[in-house]
């Protein structure tokens, strides 16, 4: 028997209990197997996603292909920024080729006629060329450098030098050269002493460079086959220049002396040597009395070298003076000195080699 005030009487089980408590409670269904498996699967997926570094819940979406970009409008079409190809320009000669050929043919006719008609007339042609060349050289020296090389004694002495070489040979040429140098020294004494040394030095140089070297052409003429020797000398020099020009213009790439003459190339020099040696073999075989073809090969090689050096030498003078041509007397060629540049140093070379090969008679 329980005497506690909180004690309640026990409620009997049975239909009476169900009628009293049943309406207030509703039992939940328990499915332990299915619920446990579902919970375990979700937990495993969550742990796997966390291990992969992603969020615990992800919705997998299939990869989408990128939308193709629309083509640009015609006005905004990509353009080629590279410059348009330039047409290769054809090489052109630096002078009036038609005028140069015409003047060359005219000079050749005068020389050929005087050479084979009367020898003395050709000597006169040499004298005229020497005097005009001296006038061009001394004029350019005075204009560009203020050097007053006396023209009068140079012109008189130069003409005398050529005639003496033709009449008296090498001895006459040397004597005339010495007297011309002395005349230059004395002539310059009549003026102020300022720049005396500079003027007389230029005068002696001019006397040697133009008339003395030209005297060897007159000395070539004194032999029995003199006209043929002079023609050989002129032909080899012209052929050398022509070969250098033609081959250098077509194939020239490597500069020969860019600081002196940028237009000259090593390929042009080879062309000069080949052309000159071929012409030399023909001239020595068929023009010069007692000559042989192999001597012509040697002669042609020497002419090609001396003509090129003579051309470079005058180019050096013109560069120092700051001019392109020594004169304008010959259209397409420049001046007389622009035509004598390769002839003057070649004359003593040809005279010496012919003297060694076939003598001076």
C-alpha positions as a printed NumPy array, in Angstrom:
array([[   0.   ,    0.   ,    0.   ],
       [   1.58 ,    3.27 ,   -0.987],
       [   0.821,    6.219,    1.322],
       [   2.549,    8.919,   -0.919],
       [   0.337,   11.826,   -1.882],
       [   1.685,   11.628,   -5.438],
       [   0.713,    8.128,   -5.862],
       [  -1.853,    7.287,   -8.429],
       [  -3.835,    4.337,   -8.908],
       [  -2.638,    2.026,  -11.554],
       [  -4.516,    2.084,  -14.775],
       [  -5.451,   -1.313,  -15.86 ],
       [  -4.459,   -2.458,  -19.286],
       [  -6.916,   -3.592,  -21.793],
       [  -9.699,   -2.089,  -23.745],
       [ -10.251,    0.558,  -21.127],
       [  -6.573,    1.709,  -21.486],
       [  -6.762,    1.772,  -25.224],
       [  -9.887,    3.845,  -25.084],
       [  -8.278,    6.328,  -22.744],
       [  -4.69 ,    6.672,  -24.191],
       [  -4.947,    5.509,  -27.788],
       [  -6.439,    8.672,  -29.236],
       [  -3.524,   10.755,  -27.893],
       [  -0.603,    8.715,  -29.415],
       [   0.302,    7.496,  -32.926],
       [   2.997,    4.929,  -33.348],
       [   5.748,    5.577,  -35.999],
       [   6.664,    2.863,  -38.43 ],
       [  10.168,    1.52 ,  -37.942],
       [  12.047,    0.106,  -40.923],
       [  15.58 ,   -0.302,  -39.561],
       [  17.16 ,   -2.093,  -42.564],
       [  16.194,    0.353,  -45.328],
       [  16.86 ,    3.481,  -43.275],
       [  20.271,    2.263,  -42.229],
       [  21.348,    1.493,  -45.733],
       [  20.199,    4.89 ,  -47.076],
       [  22.022,    6.787,  -44.352],
       [  25.203,    4.818,  -44.864],
       [  25.155,    5.472,  -48.635],
       [  24.74 ,    9.225,  -48.206],
       [  27.516,    9.357,  -45.655],
       [  29.863,    7.491,  -47.941],
       [  29.093,    9.849,  -50.845],
       [  29.698,   12.869,  -48.65 ],
       [  33.066,   11.554,  -47.506],
       [  34.097,   10.83 ,  -51.129],
       [  33.146,   14.311,  -52.307],
       [  35.022,   15.921,  -49.427],
       [  38.087,   13.844,  -50.234],
       [  37.97 ,   15.074,  -53.858],
       [  38.047,   18.691,  -52.704],
       [  34.583,   19.566,  -53.926],
       [  31.394,   20.446,  -52.088],
       [  29.618,   17.647,  -50.251],
       [  26.68 ,   17.857,  -52.665],
       [  27.265,   18.263,  -56.412],
       [  24.982,   18.085,  -59.298],
       [  26.732,   16.482,  -62.234],
       [  25.981,   18.348,  -65.489],
       [  27.015,   17.052,  -68.902],
       [  29.775,   19.162,  -70.59 ],
       [  28.44 ,   21.711,  -73.018],
       [  30.095,   22.449,  -76.361],
       [  31.18 ,   26.093,  -76.861],
       [  29.005,   28.159,  -79.107],
       [  30.712,   28.985,  -82.416],
       [  31.618,   32.673,  -82.712],
       [  29.83 ,   34.477,  -85.489],
       [  31.98 ,   35.419,  -88.529],
       [  33.222,   39.036,  -88.519],
       [  31.414,   41.469,  -90.771],
       [  33.067,   42.223,  -94.125],
       [  34.273,   45.619,  -92.925],
       [  36.065,   44.054,  -89.953],
       [  37.612,   41.105,  -91.797],
       [  41.232,   40.468,  -90.766],
       [  43.698,   42.062,  -93.118],
       [  47.233,   40.991,  -93.952],
       [  49.562,   43.494,  -92.315],
       [  52.591,   42.373,  -94.309],
       [  53.754,   44.923,  -96.906],
       [  52.854,   44.161, -100.499],
       [  55.629,   42.496, -102.486],
       [  57.737,   45.01 , -104.348],
       [  58.631,   44.487, -107.918],
       [  62.296,   43.884, -108.475],
       [  63.764,   46.889, -110.181],
       [  65.952,   46.305, -113.145],
       [  69.513,   47.482, -112.959],
       [  70.197,   50.539, -114.956],
       [  73.401,   52.079, -116.124],
       [  74.494,   55.168, -114.237],
       [  75.14 ,   57.172, -117.452],
       [  73.37 ,   57.889, -120.7  ],
       [  74.316,   54.695, -122.471],
       [  73.2  ,   55.885, -125.899],
       [  75.294,   59.052, -125.701],
       [  78.245,   57.117, -124.31 ],
       [  78.145,   54.652, -127.198],
       [  77.87 ,   57.447, -129.758],
       [  80.816,   59.363, -128.331],
       [  82.854,   56.179, -128.043],
       [  82.239,   55.276, -131.667],
       [  83.202,   58.8  , -132.78 ],
       [  86.431,   58.773, -130.79 ],
       [  87.248,   55.32 , -132.097],
       [  86.804,   56.481, -135.69 ],
       [  89.12 ,   59.465, -135.161],
       [  91.768,   57.327, -133.488],
       [  91.571,   54.546, -136.057],
       [  91.786,   56.926, -139.006],
       [  94.734,   58.895, -137.621],
       [  96.517,   55.768, -136.461],
       [  96.603,   53.963, -139.79 ],
       [  96.845,   56.909, -142.175],
       [  99.643,   59.097, -140.783],
       [ 101.424,   58.34 , -137.523],
       [ 102.197,   61.982, -136.869],
       [  98.485,   62.803, -136.857],
       [  97.933,   60.307, -134.09 ],
       [ 100.728,   61.945, -132.103],
       [  98.774,   65.174, -132.473],
       [  95.675,   63.427, -131.08 ],
       [  97.734,   62.371, -128.047],
       [  98.95 ,   65.944, -127.521],
       [  95.421,   67.346, -127.65 ],
       [  94.176,   64.751, -125.17 ],
       [  97.079,   65.544, -122.818],
       [  96.529,   69.316, -122.89 ],
       [  92.777,   68.996, -122.321],
       [  93.368,   66.487, -119.533],
       [  95.816,   68.838, -117.818],
       [  93.313,   71.689, -118.088],
       [  90.579,   69.57 , -116.486],
       [  92.838,   68.368, -113.674],
       [  94.289,   71.772, -112.768],
       [  90.86 ,   73.42 , -112.962],
       [  89.327,   70.929, -110.529],
       [  92.289,   71.27 , -108.169],
       [  91.856,   75.034, -108.037],
       [  88.064,   74.919, -107.72 ],
       [  87.851,   72.312, -104.976],
       [  91.135,   72.607, -103.092],
       [  92.474,   76.06 , -103.945],
       [  95.623,   74.5  , -105.433],
       [  97.073,   76.601, -108.272],
       [  99.143,   74.217, -110.355],
       [ 100.551,   76.354, -113.226],
       [  98.821,   75.254, -116.43 ],
       [ 101.029,   77.057, -118.977],
       [ 104.312,   75.259, -118.236],
       [ 102.414,   72.016, -117.797],
       [ 100.701,   72.27 , -121.186],
       [ 103.89 ,   73.274, -123.039],
       [ 106.027,   70.708, -121.224],
       [ 103.393,   67.987, -121.678],
       [ 103.208,   68.489, -125.436],
       [ 107.017,   68.532, -125.622],
       [ 107.15 ,   65.358, -123.565],
       [ 104.907,   63.421, -125.97 ],
       [ 106.803,   64.617, -129.046],
       [ 110.172,   63.903, -127.431],
       [ 109.098,   60.388, -126.549],
       [ 107.99 ,   59.755, -130.113],
       [ 111.183,   61.18 , -131.612],
       [ 113.855,   60.288, -129.068],
       [ 112.284,   57.414, -127.146],
       [ 112.539,   56.944, -123.405],
       [ 115.55 ,   59.253, -123.039],
       [ 113.718,   62.13 , -124.645],
       [ 110.682,   61.533, -122.441],
       [ 112.714,   61.624, -119.225],
       [ 114.567,   64.782, -120.229],
       [ 111.314,   66.518, -121.124],
       [ 109.81 ,   65.445, -117.813],
       [ 112.706,   66.938, -115.853],
       [ 112.556,   70.204, -117.773],
       [ 108.787,   70.424, -117.264],
       [ 109.143,   69.991, -113.497],
       [ 111.807,   72.707, -113.443],
       [ 109.558,   75.018, -115.456],
       [ 106.745,   74.493, -112.939],
       [ 109.033,   75.465, -110.058],
       [ 110.247,   78.619, -111.802],
       [ 106.81 ,   79.677, -113.069],
       [ 105.31 ,   79.518, -109.584],
       [ 108.054,   81.816, -108.234],
       [ 106.436,   84.784, -109.958],
       [ 103.567,   84.712, -107.426],
       [ 103.278,   85.016, -103.651],
       [ 105.208,   82.454, -101.591],
       [ 102.093,   81.276,  -99.718],
       [ 101.163,   77.702, -100.698],
       [ 104.205,   77.496, -102.982],
       [ 105.096,   73.946, -101.922],
       [ 101.518,   72.752, -102.317],
       [ 101.162,   74.263, -105.787],
       [ 104.451,   73.014, -107.223],
       [ 103.906,   69.534, -105.756],
       [ 100.542,   69.354, -107.5  ],
       [ 102.164,   70.643, -110.705],
       [ 104.888,   67.971, -110.71 ],
       [ 102.289,   65.307, -109.963],
       [ 100.145,   66.511, -112.88 ],
       [ 103.178,   66.452, -115.211],
       [ 103.925,   62.849, -114.32 ],
       [ 100.341,   61.628, -114.184],
       [  99.094,   62.91 , -117.535],
       [ 101.77 ,   63.702, -120.161],
       [ 104.579,   61.436, -118.962],
       [ 102.414,   58.31 , -118.843],
       [ 100.811,   59.252, -122.168],
       [ 104.276,   59.417, -123.721],
       [ 104.462,   55.608, -123.645],
       [ 101.615,   55.491, -126.163],
       [ 103.715,   57.583, -128.544],
       [ 106.658,   55.278, -127.873],
       [ 104.526,   52.258, -128.842],
       [ 103.91 ,   53.936, -132.174],
       [ 107.605,   54.123, -133.065],
       [ 107.917,   50.352, -133.777],
       [ 107.499,   48.976, -137.281],
       [ 104.159,   47.504, -136.262],
       [ 103.441,   50.541, -134.108],
       [  99.797,   51.008, -135.18 ],
       [  99.075,   47.365, -134.372],
       [ 100.708,   47.729, -130.956],
       [  98.724,   50.872, -130.163],
       [  95.557,   49.163, -131.35 ],
       [  96.341,   46.197, -129.097],
       [  96.87 ,   48.54 , -126.159],
       [  93.59 ,   50.385, -126.773],
       [  91.606,   47.221, -127.499],
       [  92.748,   45.397, -124.368],
       [  92.003,   48.394, -122.154],
       [  88.549,   48.923, -123.623],
       [  87.753,   45.205, -123.482],
       [  88.88 ,   45.095, -119.853],
       [  86.611,   47.997, -118.934],
       [  83.743,   46.476, -120.898],
       [  84.145,   43.057, -119.277],
       [  84.283,   44.581, -115.807],
       [  81.17 ,   46.637, -116.5  ],
       [  79.146,   43.82 , -118.075],
       [  79.994,   41.097, -115.568],
       [  79.815,   43.44 , -112.582],
       [  76.461,   44.843, -113.688],
       [  74.954,   41.384, -114.137],
       [  76.624,   39.293, -111.437],
       [  78.417,   41.754, -109.165],
       [  77.712,   41.256, -105.441],
       [  81.006,   41.532, -103.552],
       [  82.454,   45.035, -103.41 ],
       [  86.03 ,   45.416, -104.571],
       [  86.907,   48.724, -102.902],
       [  83.713,   50.189, -101.364],
       [  85.448,   53.199,  -99.81 ],
       [  86.982,   54.233, -103.129],
       [  84.547,   53.1  , -105.81 ],
       [  81.34 ,   51.467, -104.494],
       [  80.262,   50.388, -107.976],
       [  83.221,   48.084, -108.593],
       [  82.943,   44.433, -107.626],
       [  85.25 ,   41.45 , -107.462],
       [  83.068,   39.67 , -109.966],
       [  83.594,   42.609, -112.31 ],
       [  87.352,   42.305, -111.866],
       [  87.181,   38.634, -112.808],
       [  85.186,   39.608, -115.876],
       [  87.828,   42.174, -116.801],
       [  90.588,   39.581, -116.458],
       [  88.744,   36.971, -118.533],
       [  87.785,   39.364, -121.321],
       [  91.213,   40.98 , -121.444],
       [  93.116,   37.705, -121.488],
       [  90.98 ,   36.393, -124.334],
       [  91.443,   39.573, -126.339],
       [  95.168,   39.58 , -125.541],
       [  95.654,   36.072, -126.912],
       [  93.931,   37.056, -130.152],
       [  95.827,   40.326, -130.548],
       [  99.247,   38.842, -129.896],
       [  98.562,   35.976, -132.256],
       [  97.179,   37.981, -135.182],
       [  98.214,   41.659, -134.778],
       [ 101.641,   41.948, -133.175],
       [ 104.594,   40.728, -135.236],
       [ 106.331,   37.802, -133.582],
       [ 103.753,   37.513, -130.814],
       [ 102.32 ,   34.308, -129.364],
       [  98.965,   33.561, -127.827],
       [ 100.384,   32.735, -124.39 ],
       [ 102.075,   36.114, -124.326],
       [  98.671,   37.604, -124.943],
       [  97.326,   35.856, -121.864],
       [ 100.029,   37.424, -119.724],
       [  99.542,   40.792, -121.388],
       [  95.761,   40.647, -120.903],
       [  96.098,   39.821, -117.217],
       [  98.504,   42.71 , -116.681],
       [  96.243,   45.12 , -118.564],
       [  93.194,   44.123, -116.499],
       [  95.074,   44.769, -113.256],
       [  96.672,   48.056, -114.344],
       [  93.431,   49.391, -115.845],
       [  91.521,   48.603, -112.662],
       [  94.183,   50.245, -110.495],
       [  94.18 ,   53.298, -112.751],
       [  90.419,   53.577, -112.48 ],
       [  90.582,   53.267, -108.703],
       [  93.384,   55.832, -108.563],
       [  91.366,   58.478, -110.342],
       [  88.302,   57.581, -108.278],
       [  90.414,   58.325, -105.219],
       [  91.35 ,   61.724, -106.629],
       [  87.737,   62.557, -107.454],
       [  86.559,   61.49 , -104.004],
       [  89.164,   63.712, -102.428],
       [  87.959,   66.577, -104.595],
       [  84.295,   65.76 , -103.936],
       [  83.297,   65.441, -107.604],
       [  81.858,   62.727, -109.799],
       [  83.499,   63.598, -113.119],
       [  86.55 ,   65.606, -114.08 ],
       [  84.626,   67.401, -116.808],
       [  81.621,   67.444, -119.103],
       [  83.297,   67.577, -122.485],
       [  82.235,   64.063, -123.53 ],
       [  78.498,   63.354, -123.108],
       [  77.903,   60.057, -121.369],
       [  81.566,   59.815, -120.338],
       [  82.345,   62.952, -118.378],
       [  85.632,   64.578, -119.256],
       [  88.784,   63.552, -121.099],
       [  90.394,   62.515, -117.828],
       [  87.461,   60.224, -117.119],
       [  88.441,   58.282, -120.266],
       [  92.179,   58.426, -119.663],
       [  91.991,   57.051, -116.114],
       [  92.558,   53.425, -117.132],
       [  94.613,   54.172, -120.271],
       [  97.369,   56.226, -118.654],
       [  98.738,   53.644, -116.172],
       [  98.258,   50.827, -118.682],
       [ 100.448,   52.42 , -121.382],
       [ 103.839,   51.83 , -119.652],
       [ 102.782,   48.276, -118.709],
       [ 101.967,   47.361, -122.301],
       [ 105.094,   49.079, -123.623],
       [ 107.308,   47.169, -121.174],
       [ 105.765,   43.744, -121.794],
       [ 105.847,   44.136, -125.573],
       [ 109.482,   45.241, -125.344],
       [ 110.242,   42.064, -123.398],
       [ 108.219,   39.757, -125.648],
       [ 108.94 ,   41.064, -129.152],
       [ 111.379,   43.962, -128.703],
       [ 110.984,   47.687, -129.387],
       [ 111.83 ,   47.667, -133.14 ]])
